[in-house]
Amino acid sequence: MEWALYAFTPAAENSLSSIAVLSTATSSGYWLGLADYSKDAWVWSGPFSETAQAELDSALHRSGSGSCYFAVAAPAGASALVSGLDLTLISPDNNPPLPLIDPPSQTGDAPFEALLDASLSADPDPGDSILLFEWDFESDGTFDLSGASDAVATPTYTNPGAYTVTLRLTDTRGATATTTASVNVTAAGNNPPSASFTADPLLGAVPVTVNFDASGSDAGGDLGDSITSYEWDFDGDGAFDEAGPSASTSHEYRAAGRMEAVLRVTDSASNQGTAALSIDLSPQVVEVAQEPVFALDLAEVDGRPALTYLTYDPGSFPTVFSVKFALADTTAGYVWNSPVTVQENVGNHDSLSLGLVGSNPAVCYKALDGSLAYIRAIDGQGMSWGAPVTVDPAQSDVREFSLAMVLGRPAVSYRAFSPGLVRLFYVRAADAQGMAWGAAQMLNDQNNSSGWDSKLMMVNGRPGISFWYENNDGNAQISFMRASDAIGTAWQAPVTIATGDYGNAFPAMTKVLGRPVVCFSSDSGALMFASAQDDNGSAWNSPDLVNMPAQPYKHLTMSFGAPGLFVFAQGYPAQDVQAFSPLSPDGSLWDAPLIVDSTAGSGFQSVSASINSEIGLSYWNDQSGKLYYLTTAPVPNF
């Protein structure tokens, strides 16, 4: 047998890659092998006569040193010529770029040279960038300008009319995103028409039919002019969904959010005018289960939303707590499978953490003896579960834990409590499945009360943790710390984000445009947001005010996905669910809250996550006793 061995080290943050071996072989063909460290064996496929492709999974194929190995083999006497290697990253964490055209609309007399500036477009993933700008100046399906440096375009329109410009961005890992802008070109000396319309209702719960009336539009006052066409873009995506001579129409909305309905009118001189109205639509709320929920977490599993929660049987004595798992039957979360019991007779605390380890869901929870426990499903849908593993046997009262993948292995941050002493800890598994764990590290010992509400995630290739602790003067300090290496064997000193009356901060953390951000609540009621000044979180901007209610918000959660950044919180004392989205990408300005669910008792244990690039939200209602999931996320304001 003839063979050759190859090795390479993929980026730490990319969990999946597609590898293509560019080769030609004799009629005997060749075989492609991958070193699978979960099996301690080579896994072979073939024979191939030309280019072969296989999928790499960091949890399976990354060695302890971080390298991946593959081999090409051919029968004795045969040969295969390996002429190249094409490695394509297909990480599920590859978010699409964020396109922006400035200005979004412009008007001028023909011939009109438009200025279309997309230089403020960005990619949210660390190390990723925009590879290609493609412009379709008339949205006719043909790109008129394309290039890596074509962030600014200046097309000239010679004929009057309303034009929709489409911009498509492609990042260096192949993700694409589009946006549109409008260019209204008028005939010299002719006034454009004035568009105006009403919508009824302007708010409601989906599905809802909205009636539109544009009879208030006029042709602009030019003698002999009249409006000849009414075009409707019901969701503000730049594509007109309906056109005709009638000034009235209706549309059924089935997706929730703040929709921008756009009207474009055309007069007999081919001049055009536009108008827009915002319509607030409440999301569809789906019942997942009806039982007590003391802790809750949400993640994407098998391409679907999944929940884990801590519950108990009200009729049992003494009370027996159990961890359960529920997986949606659809990608949108409209229908859910019946919950399955993950583990019975566990400890009671308002914290659980759900993650995807390899391709199977896994949960961290508090064991009955107070120690930190971990359990992983046997299958990718969480229908059956393995035996629990004790993560840190030295601690007898763990609280507020956060599970994340760190360089191909599960890791957890958590708070350990004993009378008069509270500390922040971090531990990483000794294998890719979490069947064995390394020694736990105590990360912060500045005060007797540290490590509250920790959140662990990868920050620019290293684990990072947000948390809060009590100062000696009675104030609380919101902090962030990042490891000094890729696996968390050593850690940098904590960075202070904010200090003040944050004793019930409920801080939440995510990443926006590659940088960590946090939101938190003050005892006086202020909902705050802070963003890092760099991708490492080594320095932070001063917190910005999101909202100032009469009483503090509770049960904060925050997520970032294709729709944008969203903060969800339980309003108090109304106990409703409110959503906040920034008016500016940096989070310095925020819109008024959107009421997601006004039902009394809503919003307990709120959790959110990016599910199939959308934002999913789940919470429990303590009055109805029902666990809910929102199938659609609100639409952002920028």
XYZ file of C-alpha atoms in Angstrom:
638
model
C 0.000 0.000 0.000
C 1.177 3.505 -0.840
C 0.172 6.288 1.554
C 0.858 9.860 2.637
C 0.010 11.628 5.908
C -0.985 15.314 6.216
C -1.582 17.557 9.235
C -2.951 21.058 9.733
C -4.324 23.196 12.576
C -7.721 24.828 11.924
C -8.759 28.020 13.707
C -9.776 27.303 17.306
C -13.209 28.875 17.009
C -14.266 26.813 13.978
C -15.927 23.577 14.999
C -16.692 22.251 11.519
C -14.749 22.321 8.268
C -15.099 20.756 4.843
C -11.871 19.325 3.433
C -11.489 18.554 -0.288
C -8.468 16.609 -1.556
C -7.707 17.603 -5.156
C -6.351 14.399 -6.639
C -6.247 12.051 -9.606
C -5.666 8.318 -9.301
C -5.338 5.146 -11.315
C -8.347 2.898 -11.919
C -7.730 1.325 -8.520
C -8.698 4.598 -6.833
C -7.535 5.939 -3.486
C -8.923 6.150 0.070
C -9.214 9.144 2.390
C -8.731 8.581 6.136
C -9.425 10.885 9.097
C -7.958 10.433 12.564
C -10.993 10.149 14.893
C -9.867 10.789 18.497
C -13.278 9.874 19.924
C -12.645 6.313 18.676
C -8.824 6.352 18.778
C -8.942 5.001 15.230
C -8.667 5.986 11.582
C -11.972 6.257 9.723
C -11.647 5.522 6.000
C -13.844 6.323 2.995
C -13.417 5.532 -0.690
C -12.311 4.495 -3.186
C -12.165 7.819 -5.075
C -10.865 8.443 -8.573
C -10.730 12.247 -8.367
C -11.563 15.035 -5.870
C -12.812 13.657 -2.523
C -14.511 15.624 0.226
C -15.056 14.911 3.922
C -16.325 16.841 6.937
C -14.070 17.612 9.881
C -15.466 18.021 13.394
C -13.153 19.555 15.992
C -14.782 17.486 18.737
C -13.827 14.272 16.906
C -10.811 15.007 14.738
C -8.713 17.519 16.713
C -5.789 16.026 18.623
C -4.673 17.124 22.051
C -2.160 19.449 20.410
C -4.930 21.024 18.326
C -3.950 19.490 14.959
C -6.120 17.478 12.550
C -4.636 14.572 10.569
C -5.755 12.955 7.326
C -4.169 10.339 5.128
C -4.386 9.383 1.465
C -3.780 5.702 0.646
C -3.640 3.713 -2.605
C -3.168 -0.039 -3.231
C 0.333 -1.345 -3.697
C 1.529 -0.614 -7.196
C -1.118 2.040 -7.757
C -0.646 5.775 -7.391
C -2.583 8.916 -6.580
C -1.369 12.431 -7.273
C -2.453 14.889 -4.565
C -2.302 18.227 -6.360
C -3.884 20.404 -3.688
C -5.988 20.757 -0.576
C -9.072 22.947 -0.292
C -10.210 23.619 3.291
C -13.572 25.390 3.565
C -14.835 26.501 6.958
C -18.491 25.607 7.532
C -18.715 26.498 11.194
C -22.298 26.927 12.448
C -20.968 29.968 14.279
C -20.289 31.752 10.969
C -22.800 34.589 11.072
C -23.635 36.391 7.815
C -22.215 39.886 7.224
C -24.233 42.960 8.160
C -24.909 45.053 5.024
C -25.663 48.773 5.224
C -26.245 51.258 2.386
C -25.966 54.965 3.202
C -28.231 56.739 2.428
C -31.087 54.193 2.310
C -33.051 56.407 -0.118
C -32.327 59.400 -2.375
C -34.123 61.496 -5.015
C -32.955 63.587 -7.969
C -33.832 64.779 -11.468
C -32.786 62.714 -14.464
C -30.009 62.212 -15.363
C -29.155 61.478 -11.732
C -25.872 60.131 -10.355
C -26.585 58.276 -7.106
C -24.019 57.845 -4.347
C -24.324 54.412 -2.706
C -21.955 53.926 0.241
C -21.649 50.483 1.893
C -18.353 51.160 3.654
C -20.013 50.900 7.079
C -21.031 47.294 6.403
C -19.299 44.822 8.713
C -18.927 41.145 9.575
C -19.810 40.078 13.149
C -17.337 37.169 13.398
C -13.808 37.658 14.785
C -11.195 37.308 12.087
C -13.775 37.348 9.320
C -14.178 40.146 6.783
C -16.187 41.086 3.717
C -14.716 39.437 0.625
C -17.071 40.678 -2.079
C -19.440 43.621 -2.721
C -22.012 42.992 -5.491
C -24.363 45.752 -6.721
C -27.577 45.294 -8.712
C -28.590 48.875 -9.542
C -32.098 48.030 -10.785
C -32.769 44.779 -8.823
C -33.262 42.959 -12.114
C -31.259 39.921 -10.983
C -28.035 40.975 -12.707
C -25.163 42.388 -10.683
C -23.799 45.471 -12.446
C -20.720 45.997 -10.243
C -18.747 43.424 -8.294
C -15.448 43.473 -6.445
C -13.646 43.293 -3.140
C -13.059 47.067 -3.050
C -16.406 48.197 -4.469
C -17.882 49.410 -1.186
C -18.983 52.644 -2.892
C -20.946 52.779 -6.157
C -22.045 55.778 -8.254
C -24.524 54.613 -10.921
C -26.182 57.141 -13.247
C -29.913 56.860 -13.950
C -31.010 58.534 -17.182
C -34.728 57.715 -17.105
C -37.284 58.839 -14.506
C -38.586 56.120 -12.229
C -38.218 54.477 -8.852
C -35.290 52.084 -8.675
C -34.478 49.511 -6.002
C -30.761 48.872 -5.514
C -29.699 45.468 -4.150
C -26.368 44.942 -2.413
C -25.082 41.429 -1.717
C -22.131 40.855 0.606
C -20.039 37.685 0.845
C -17.626 37.110 3.729
C -14.374 35.162 3.696
C -16.136 32.014 4.946
C -18.835 32.069 2.261
C -21.800 33.515 4.186
C -23.901 36.032 2.267
C -26.411 38.743 3.136
C -28.359 41.307 1.126
C -29.981 44.676 1.684
C -31.649 47.285 -0.511
C -31.857 51.027 -1.029
C -34.229 53.158 -3.101
C -33.366 55.725 -5.787
C -36.212 57.950 -7.041
C -35.400 59.685 -10.349
C -37.823 62.422 -11.386
C -38.402 64.230 -14.672
C -36.962 67.735 -14.618
C -39.613 70.364 -13.953
C -42.245 67.860 -12.774
C -43.205 67.490 -9.113
C -43.090 63.952 -7.706
C -46.297 62.549 -6.233
C -46.903 62.541 -2.481
C -47.493 59.083 -0.986
C -49.633 58.729 2.136
C -51.515 55.776 3.617
C -53.142 54.370 6.751
C -52.904 50.864 8.225
C -55.470 49.198 10.460
C -54.556 47.762 12.893
C -51.105 49.174 13.656
C -50.480 46.530 16.310
C -51.752 43.025 17.031
C -50.838 39.386 17.570
C -49.966 37.188 14.597
C -51.584 35.937 12.497
C -53.360 39.223 11.751
C -54.789 40.857 8.602
C -53.899 44.554 8.165
C -55.950 46.790 5.850
C -54.100 49.523 3.931
C -55.644 52.688 2.413
C -53.565 55.041 0.213
C -56.432 57.236 -0.990
C -54.787 60.211 0.739
C -51.908 60.201 -1.780
C -51.814 62.896 -4.491
C -50.038 63.395 -7.833
C -47.966 66.390 -6.694
C -50.103 69.236 -8.050
C -48.975 69.082 -11.700
C -51.712 69.856 -14.206
C -53.026 66.676 -15.805
C -51.004 64.349 -13.578
C -52.616 61.410 -11.788
C -51.426 58.400 -9.794
C -51.325 55.366 -12.038
C -49.797 52.703 -9.780
C -49.690 51.761 -6.076
C -46.926 49.340 -5.029
C -46.741 47.725 -1.602
C -43.750 46.319 0.289
C -45.437 44.800 3.332
C -42.304 43.885 5.337
C -39.813 46.576 4.296
C -37.385 44.137 2.681
C -37.031 46.245 -0.475
C -39.094 43.903 -2.656
C -42.578 45.122 -3.579
C -45.081 42.352 -2.961
C -48.101 43.810 -4.772
C -48.776 46.466 -7.433
C -51.867 47.820 -9.177
C -54.147 50.812 -9.790
C -56.155 50.358 -6.570
C -55.403 52.603 -3.584
C -56.471 49.973 -1.026
C -55.339 46.448 -0.209
C -54.842 44.071 2.726
C -52.123 41.699 3.872
C -51.986 38.847 6.403
C -48.925 38.941 8.681
C -47.809 35.614 10.146
C -44.391 36.624 11.502
C -43.938 38.790 14.567
C -41.917 41.953 14.956
C -41.855 45.608 14.074
C -42.618 45.552 10.348
C -42.126 48.579 8.104
C -44.811 48.676 5.420
C -43.732 50.772 2.406
C -45.965 52.367 -0.253
C -44.593 53.551 -3.589
C -46.846 55.570 -5.917
C -46.159 56.408 -9.575
C -47.789 59.284 -11.462
C -48.561 59.623 -15.154
C -45.227 61.424 -15.704
C -43.366 58.363 -14.317
C -42.331 60.224 -11.161
C -42.599 58.360 -7.882
C -42.997 58.968 -4.168
C -42.792 56.701 -1.117
C -44.155 56.547 2.421
C -43.743 54.067 5.295
C -45.522 53.038 8.502
C -44.364 50.766 11.345
C -46.631 47.920 12.441
C -45.946 46.178 15.767
C -46.889 42.492 15.717
C -46.699 40.303 18.819
C -45.078 36.885 18.314
C -46.857 33.572 18.400
C -46.336 31.929 21.772
C -46.130 28.125 21.876
C -46.733 26.063 25.014
C -43.938 23.545 25.607
C -44.994 22.060 28.958
C -47.117 22.743 32.033
C -45.227 22.086 35.250
C -43.133 24.069 37.735
C -39.877 25.487 36.307
C -37.101 26.563 38.669
C -34.288 26.831 36.110
C -34.230 26.959 32.321
C -31.826 27.086 29.380
C -32.182 27.189 25.587
C -29.890 26.070 22.754
C -29.989 24.853 19.165
C -29.911 21.052 18.935
C -30.142 19.124 15.652
C -31.106 22.370 13.896
C -34.066 22.933 16.227
C -34.702 24.864 19.452
C -34.206 22.749 22.574
C -34.897 23.415 26.256
C -33.702 21.939 29.506
C -35.421 22.800 32.775
C -35.519 21.935 36.470
C -38.921 20.843 37.759
C -40.583 18.818 40.514
C -43.759 16.871 41.241
C -45.956 19.082 43.493
C -47.514 15.934 44.965
C -44.237 14.394 46.095
C -43.002 14.498 49.692
C -40.229 15.017 50.314
C -39.941 17.101 47.153
C -37.997 15.382 44.357
C -36.461 17.626 41.689
C -35.751 16.434 38.149
C -33.947 17.742 35.059
C -35.977 17.480 31.838
C -35.229 18.077 28.165
C -37.577 19.080 25.324
C -36.785 19.308 21.600
C -38.961 21.108 19.078
C -40.409 19.027 16.258
C -39.854 21.843 13.741
C -36.990 24.240 13.071
C -39.236 27.216 13.889
C -40.413 25.720 17.186
C -44.128 25.709 16.354
C -44.549 22.126 17.633
C -42.647 20.426 20.457
C -42.014 16.803 21.367
C -42.967 15.630 24.843
C -40.252 16.385 27.418
C -38.029 13.505 28.519
C -36.496 13.095 31.971
C -32.731 13.553 31.904
C -32.017 12.894 35.584
C -34.189 12.454 38.670
C -33.487 13.328 42.314
C -31.168 16.291 41.718
C -30.378 19.374 43.772
C -32.602 22.460 43.782
C -31.184 25.704 42.465
C -32.254 28.194 39.817
C -29.483 27.328 37.352
C -29.050 24.881 34.465
C -26.827 25.097 31.408
C -27.490 23.387 28.071
C -24.924 23.008 25.305
C -24.004 20.919 22.292
C -21.015 18.662 22.956
C -19.908 16.988 19.761
C -23.262 16.544 18.076
C -25.200 15.582 21.221
C -26.881 17.845 23.812
C -25.359 18.028 27.289
C -26.514 19.605 30.566
C -24.769 20.873 33.706
C -26.840 20.842 36.891
C -26.574 20.732 40.677
C -26.459 17.195 42.047
C -28.364 16.152 45.149
C -25.173 16.381 47.251
C -24.614 19.958 46.010
C -21.724 19.150 43.672
C -21.517 20.137 40.005
C -22.823 17.367 37.719
C -22.696 16.876 33.945
C -24.687 14.552 31.706
C -24.621 14.037 27.916
C -27.239 12.523 25.651
C -26.534 9.237 23.892
C -28.126 10.494 20.677
C -28.225 13.796 18.786
C -31.882 14.498 19.639
C -31.627 14.024 23.413
C -34.149 11.171 23.507
C -31.908 9.056 25.774
C -29.143 10.090 28.154
C -25.963 8.596 29.554
C -24.801 8.331 33.140
C -24.071 11.559 35.064
C -20.490 12.598 35.780
C -19.325 14.558 38.818
C -17.395 17.565 37.548
C -16.092 19.040 40.815
C -16.437 16.696 43.806
C -14.648 19.166 46.098
C -17.562 21.629 46.168
C -20.765 20.940 48.103
C -22.910 23.899 46.989
C -22.462 25.064 43.384
C -24.652 27.695 41.763
C -25.068 29.630 38.500
C -23.072 27.551 36.043
C -22.405 28.163 32.365
C -21.426 25.439 29.874
C -19.462 26.182 26.694
C -17.125 24.407 24.258
C -13.478 25.372 24.680
C -11.107 24.071 21.990
C -13.145 20.922 21.311
C -13.976 20.070 24.926
C -16.797 21.140 27.267
C -15.953 23.622 30.013
C -17.951 25.205 32.836
C -17.788 28.383 34.911
C -19.682 28.398 38.209
C -20.015 29.875 41.671
C -19.224 27.680 44.684
C -20.763 28.653 48.014
C -19.905 27.939 51.606
C -20.785 30.029 54.678
C -18.941 33.329 54.481
C -17.118 32.434 51.262
C -18.220 32.564 47.617
C -15.795 32.002 44.738
C -15.747 31.843 40.913
C -14.455 28.566 39.438
C -13.613 27.245 35.972
C -13.053 23.647 34.850
C -12.491 21.993 31.449
C -13.122 18.372 30.519
C -10.253 15.954 29.967
C -11.890 14.532 26.819
C -14.143 15.676 23.971
C -17.328 14.125 25.421
C -16.952 15.286 29.027
C -16.668 11.806 30.516
C -13.719 12.935 32.646
C -12.773 16.372 33.955
C -9.618 18.205 34.905
C -8.922 20.002 38.155
C -11.104 23.036 38.862
C -9.473 26.464 39.130
C -10.548 29.220 41.516
C -10.414 32.371 39.382
C -11.390 35.283 41.612
C -10.759 35.627 45.331
C -10.833 39.410 45.733
C -13.791 39.352 48.111
C -15.819 36.952 50.190
C -18.634 37.054 47.639
C -17.574 36.585 44.013
C -18.617 34.782 40.837
C -22.340 35.521 40.804
C -24.308 34.870 37.566
C -21.239 33.853 35.531
C -21.465 33.486 31.763
C -18.785 31.549 29.842
C -18.134 31.897 26.104
C -15.253 31.946 23.651
C -13.934 35.484 23.191
C -11.460 35.924 20.326
C -10.187 32.339 20.549
C -9.983 32.143 24.359
C -12.556 31.467 27.092
C -14.008 34.584 28.730
C -16.361 34.984 31.706
C -18.643 37.784 32.838
C -19.795 37.864 36.485
C -20.418 40.186 39.406
C -19.258 40.325 43.023
C -19.812 42.416 46.120
C -17.263 45.059 47.079
C -16.275 45.624 50.666
C -18.218 48.923 50.623
C -21.478 47.092 49.851
C -21.602 48.002 46.161
C -21.480 45.393 43.431
C -18.969 45.205 40.596
C -19.757 43.899 37.093
C -16.573 42.252 35.788
C -15.098 40.344 32.864
C -12.021 38.155 32.698
C -10.382 36.273 29.828
C -7.953 33.379 29.803
C -4.297 33.858 28.927
C -4.372 30.814 26.633
C -6.807 28.962 24.372
C -7.959 26.382 26.954
C -8.037 28.375 30.187
C -5.058 27.017 32.126
C -4.190 30.597 33.172
C -6.307 33.754 33.400
C -5.787 37.482 33.167
C -6.889 39.834 35.938
C -10.586 40.800 35.959
C -11.599 43.993 34.144
C -14.185 46.233 35.815
C -17.186 47.031 33.606
C -19.275 48.956 36.152
C -19.471 49.564 39.895
C -22.600 50.602 41.785
C -25.931 49.408 43.144
C -25.956 46.194 41.124
C -26.721 43.705 43.903
C -29.449 42.147 41.730
C -27.749 42.699 38.391
C -28.768 39.491 36.552
C -25.985 40.205 34.005
C -26.136 38.594 30.551
C -23.331 38.421 27.971
C -23.073 37.799 24.235
C -20.889 38.990 21.331
C -21.718 41.655 18.753
C -19.435 42.241 15.763
C -16.855 40.019 17.460
C -16.770 41.984 20.729
C -18.254 40.948 24.096
C -21.198 42.975 25.411
C -23.140 42.747 28.671
C -26.455 44.020 29.977
C -27.420 44.277 33.646
C -29.945 45.860 35.985
C -29.355 48.207 38.920
C -31.178 48.130 42.252
C -32.631 51.552 41.402
C -34.248 50.124 38.260
C -31.898 51.181 35.449
C -31.352 48.651 32.660
C -27.781 49.125 31.426
C -25.683 47.998 28.440
C -21.905 48.008 28.065
C -19.651 46.978 25.163
C -15.966 46.115 25.036
C -13.598 48.446 23.218
C -11.750 45.540 21.589
C -12.282 41.896 20.624
C -10.494 40.678 23.774
C -12.620 42.588 26.282
C -9.487 44.145 27.812
C -11.201 47.565 28.074
C -14.864 48.547 28.167
C -16.925 51.588 27.228
C -18.953 53.342 29.900
C -22.387 51.709 30.303
C -25.323 53.202 28.383
C -28.865 53.437 29.703
C -31.326 51.129 27.927
C -34.419 51.995 29.971
C -35.346 53.436 33.372
C -38.494 51.795 34.760
C -40.100 52.422 38.128
C -38.704 49.164 39.526
C -35.732 46.953 38.569
C -35.957 44.474 35.735
C -35.473 40.798 36.473
C -34.562 37.658 34.520
C -32.398 39.346 31.876
C -31.274 37.514 28.752
C -29.513 38.779 25.621
C -28.748 37.263 22.214
C -27.300 38.310 18.875
C -28.222 36.754 15.526
C -29.111 37.656 11.965
C -32.014 39.884 13.113
C -29.623 41.885 15.327
C -29.122 42.333 19.067
C -31.968 41.845 21.515
C -32.277 42.192 25.279
C -35.257 40.557 26.967
C -36.329 41.258 30.545
C -39.187 40.659 32.932
C -40.884 43.952 33.791
C -41.751 44.340 37.460
C -44.272 44.473 39.112
C -46.334 43.861 35.928
C -44.430 40.585 35.316
C -44.580 40.960 31.544
C -41.933 40.168 28.923
C -40.267 43.151 27.258
C -37.847 43.278 24.316
C -35.256 45.989 23.680
C -33.256 46.615 20.519
C -30.690 49.354 19.908
C -31.300 52.252 17.553
C -27.571 52.304 16.796
C -25.194 49.390 16.134
C -22.929 50.378 19.067
C -25.794 50.233 21.579
C -25.485 53.848 22.670
C -29.165 54.539 21.842
C -32.111 52.224 22.476
C -35.714 52.151 21.353
C -38.668 52.037 23.739
C -39.480 48.508 24.937
C -41.698 46.265 22.852
C -44.122 44.214 24.967
C -43.667 40.606 23.890
C -46.164 39.059 26.334
C -48.352 41.177 28.615
C -49.895 38.197 30.409
C -49.445 38.568 34.163
C -46.882 36.168 35.600
C -44.781 35.953 32.419
C -41.026 36.222 32.058
C -39.763 33.990 34.862
C -36.446 32.218 34.107
C -36.237 33.957 30.674
C -33.590 32.572 28.311
C -32.780 33.444 24.707
C -30.456 32.069 22.047
C -29.642 32.313 18.366
C -31.620 29.480 16.723
C -31.018 29.000 12.995
C -29.695 32.595 12.934
C -32.999 33.884 14.400
C -33.567 34.861 18.023
C -35.546 32.387 20.129
C -36.975 33.159 23.584
C -38.395 30.911 26.302
C -39.841 31.668 29.745
C -42.191 30.328 32.413
C -45.457 31.856 33.647
C -45.790 31.313 37.396
C -49.553 31.905 37.353
C -50.530 29.533 34.558
C -47.655 27.165 35.355
C -46.818 26.915 31.639
C -43.466 26.931 29.863
C -43.494 28.927 26.606
C -41.337 29.384 23.532
C -41.588 32.273 21.084
C -41.414 31.031 17.522
C -40.322 34.318 15.943
C -38.157 37.194 17.110
C -38.936 40.908 16.829
C -37.373 42.820 13.959
C -34.557 45.232 14.909
C -34.634 48.971 14.365
C -31.355 49.315 12.449
